[in-house]
Short mmCIF file of C-alpha atoms in Angstrom, two decimals:
data_model
loop_
_atom_site.label_atom_id
_atom_site.label_comp_id
_atom_site.label_asym_id
_atom_site.label_seq_id
_atom_site.Cartn_x
_atom_site.Cartn_y
_atom_site.Cartn_z
CA MET F 1 122.73 111.38 87.13
CA THR F 2 121.01 114.34 85.47
CA LEU F 3 118.30 115.89 87.59
CA ALA F 4 114.98 116.68 85.94
CA GLU F 5 113.85 120.30 86.24
CA LEU F 6 110.46 121.91 86.19
CA ALA F 7 109.86 125.56 85.35
CA LEU F 8 107.39 127.61 87.40
CA THR F 9 106.23 130.44 85.16
CA GLY F 10 103.38 132.82 84.54
CA ASP F 11 101.83 135.38 86.84
CA LEU F 12 104.34 134.84 89.64
CA VAL F 13 106.49 137.27 91.62
CA ARG F 14 109.23 134.62 91.94
CA PRO F 15 109.29 132.28 88.92
CA ALA F 16 111.69 129.40 89.47
CA ARG F 17 113.32 126.27 88.14
CA LEU F 18 112.99 123.39 90.62
CA THR F 19 114.40 119.88 90.88
CA VAL F 20 113.16 116.95 92.95
CA PRO F 21 115.82 117.69 95.64
CA ASP F 22 114.52 121.30 95.78
CA LEU F 23 110.97 119.99 96.28
CA SER F 24 112.21 117.50 98.88
CA ALA F 25 113.18 120.44 101.10
CA TRP F 26 109.49 121.37 101.50
CA PRO F 27 107.27 119.75 104.16
CA GLN F 28 106.41 116.31 102.80
CA HIS F 29 102.94 114.83 102.67
CA ARG F 30 102.02 111.23 101.89
CA ALA F 31 99.11 109.91 99.89
CA ASP F 32 98.04 106.33 99.26
CA VAL F 33 96.28 106.60 95.94
CA SER F 34 94.14 104.24 93.87
CA PHE F 35 93.09 105.41 90.45
CA GLU F 36 91.74 103.88 87.30
CA CYS F 37 94.12 103.95 84.35
CA ALA F 38 92.55 103.54 80.90
CA THR F 39 95.46 101.42 79.63
CA SER F 40 96.43 99.31 82.65
CA GLY F 41 93.44 99.15 85.00
CA ILE F 42 93.42 100.13 88.65
CA GLN F 43 96.74 101.39 90.00
CA HIS F 44 97.74 101.56 93.70
CA HIS F 45 100.70 103.73 94.71
CA ARG F 46 102.10 105.63 97.68
CA PHE F 47 103.37 109.10 96.84
CA SER F 48 105.18 111.69 98.91
CA GLY F 49 105.99 115.30 98.20
CA PRO F 50 105.02 118.88 98.95
CA ARG F 51 101.58 120.23 98.31
CA LEU F 52 101.22 122.11 95.04
CA TYR F 53 99.54 124.97 96.92
CA ASP F 54 102.56 125.49 99.20
CA VAL F 55 105.04 125.60 96.32
CA LEU F 56 102.93 127.96 94.21
CA ALA F 57 102.00 130.22 97.12
CA ASP F 58 105.71 130.63 97.87
CA ALA F 59 106.32 131.66 94.24
CA GLY F 60 104.01 134.64 94.81
CA PRO F 61 100.99 134.42 92.53
CA GLY F 62 100.11 137.83 91.15
CA PHE F 63 96.76 138.24 92.87
CA ASP F 64 95.42 141.79 92.92
CA PRO F 65 94.80 142.55 96.62
CA VAL F 66 92.19 145.23 95.85
CA ARG F 67 90.07 142.90 93.70
CA ARG F 68 87.80 140.79 95.86
CA LYS F 69 88.32 137.07 95.22
CA ASP F 70 90.90 137.81 92.51
CA ARG F 71 92.60 134.45 93.05
CA LEU F 72 89.50 132.65 91.76
CA ARG F 73 90.31 133.66 88.18
CA PHE F 74 93.73 131.96 88.22
CA LEU F 75 94.39 128.72 86.35
CA ILE F 76 97.28 126.29 86.77
CA ALA F 77 98.53 124.45 83.68
CA VAL F 78 100.82 121.45 84.22
CA THR F 79 102.89 119.82 81.44
CA GLY F 80 104.75 116.50 81.53
CA THR F 81 107.65 115.05 79.55
CA ASP F 82 105.28 112.77 77.64
CA GLY F 83 103.23 115.72 76.36
CA HIS F 84 100.33 115.20 78.76
CA HIS F 85 98.70 118.32 80.19
CA ALA F 86 96.35 119.02 83.07
CA LEU F 87 94.52 122.15 84.07
CA LEU F 88 93.46 123.05 87.60
CA SER F 89 91.81 126.12 89.06
CA TRP F 90 93.43 127.96 91.94
CA ALA F 91 90.23 127.39 93.94
CA GLU F 92 90.80 123.61 93.79
CA ILE F 93 94.03 123.82 95.80
CA ASP F 94 93.38 126.91 97.95
CA PRO F 95 92.69 126.11 101.64
CA ASP F 96 89.91 128.75 101.67
CA PHE F 97 88.02 126.86 98.95
CA ALA F 98 88.27 123.17 97.92
CA ASP F 99 91.65 122.59 99.65
CA ALA F 100 92.41 119.53 97.49
CA PRO F 101 95.60 117.80 98.72
CA VAL F 102 97.32 117.94 95.31
CA LEU F 103 100.96 116.81 95.54
CA LEU F 104 104.11 117.41 93.55
CA ALA F 105 105.33 113.90 94.29
CA VAL F 106 109.07 113.37 94.70
CA THR F 107 108.76 109.65 95.45
CA ILE F 108 106.53 106.85 94.21
CA ASP F 109 106.34 103.71 96.33
CA GLY F 110 109.50 104.85 98.15
CA THR F 111 111.52 105.36 94.94
CA PRO F 112 112.93 108.87 94.43
CA LEU F 113 111.97 110.62 91.19
CA ASP F 114 115.17 112.68 90.87
CA ALA F 115 115.89 111.75 87.24
CA ALA F 116 112.28 111.25 86.08
CA GLY F 117 110.97 114.47 87.59
CA PRO F 118 108.11 115.14 89.98
CA GLN F 119 104.60 113.86 89.40
CA LEU F 120 101.30 115.68 89.77
CA VAL F 121 99.12 113.59 92.08
CA LEU F 122 95.44 114.33 92.68
CA PRO F 123 94.37 111.79 95.34
CA GLN F 124 90.74 112.90 95.04
CA ASP F 125 90.48 111.96 91.34
CA ARG F 126 88.99 108.52 90.66
CA CYS F 127 90.52 108.46 87.20
CA GLY F 128 94.26 108.98 86.73
CA ALA F 129 93.90 111.24 83.68
CA ARG F 130 95.14 114.37 85.51
CA HIS F 131 98.07 112.48 87.00
CA ILE F 132 101.09 113.95 85.17
CA SER F 133 104.46 112.17 85.20
CA GLY F 134 107.77 113.93 84.72
CA ILE F 135 106.49 117.49 85.16
CA THR F 136 108.48 119.93 83.03
CA ALA F 137 106.40 123.08 83.51
CA ILE F 138 103.75 124.62 85.70
CA ARG F 139 102.22 127.88 84.53
CA VAL F 140 100.03 130.04 86.76
CA ASP F 141 97.78 132.26 84.65
CA GLY F 142 95.44 134.97 85.80
CA GLY F 143 95.92 137.20 82.79
CA TYR F 144 93.46 135.83 80.30
CA GLY F 145 90.60 138.18 79.56
CA PHE F 146 86.92 137.54 79.26
CA GLY F 147 86.35 140.70 77.25
CA GLY F 148 82.84 142.05 77.00
CA PRO F 149 79.57 140.21 77.19
CA ALA F 150 79.20 137.10 75.08
CA PRO F 151 77.55 137.65 71.71
CA ALA F 152 73.95 136.55 71.41
CA THR F 153 73.40 133.13 69.88
CA PRO F 154 71.66 133.46 66.48
CA GLY F 155 67.97 132.64 66.78
CA ARG F 156 67.89 133.28 70.53
CA ALA F 157 66.88 136.39 72.39
CA SER F 158 69.60 138.24 74.23
CA ALA F 159 69.33 138.21 78.03
CA ALA F 160 69.90 141.96 77.98
CA ALA F 161 66.98 142.63 75.61
CA PRO F 162 64.84 145.66 76.59
#
């Protein structure tokens, strides 16, 4: 059997390639999840796997320790084999903020996902749209820039007007 791999990339000290057996070595958490699927109605599943926060924190996100709250500017992009994508903020998964119990599931209803790849599971989401099957990549990004102030909208006064 060929094991599916996911690539952890981006602003990380220790980028990695991980398989389901690698993720199975982490402390496992369980979640009984019900979510609404647009194509097949309400789904009920039991997932187990490590928390996304634990795996990413171990990879060493490139937070700047001298910048207060630097981690709040980091985004997490998740891609699946079927082309689906989801975007999360670091604050969603960080225990100091929302502390959402987001899992990188290695089993679904007791069935290992070794060949299919891990699944992103957000137990707090009512809709299953951010549930990603067969994760191939997770990118942590804190490097995007906001640049200068936003240009004034034509026909509207600028907030910085004298």
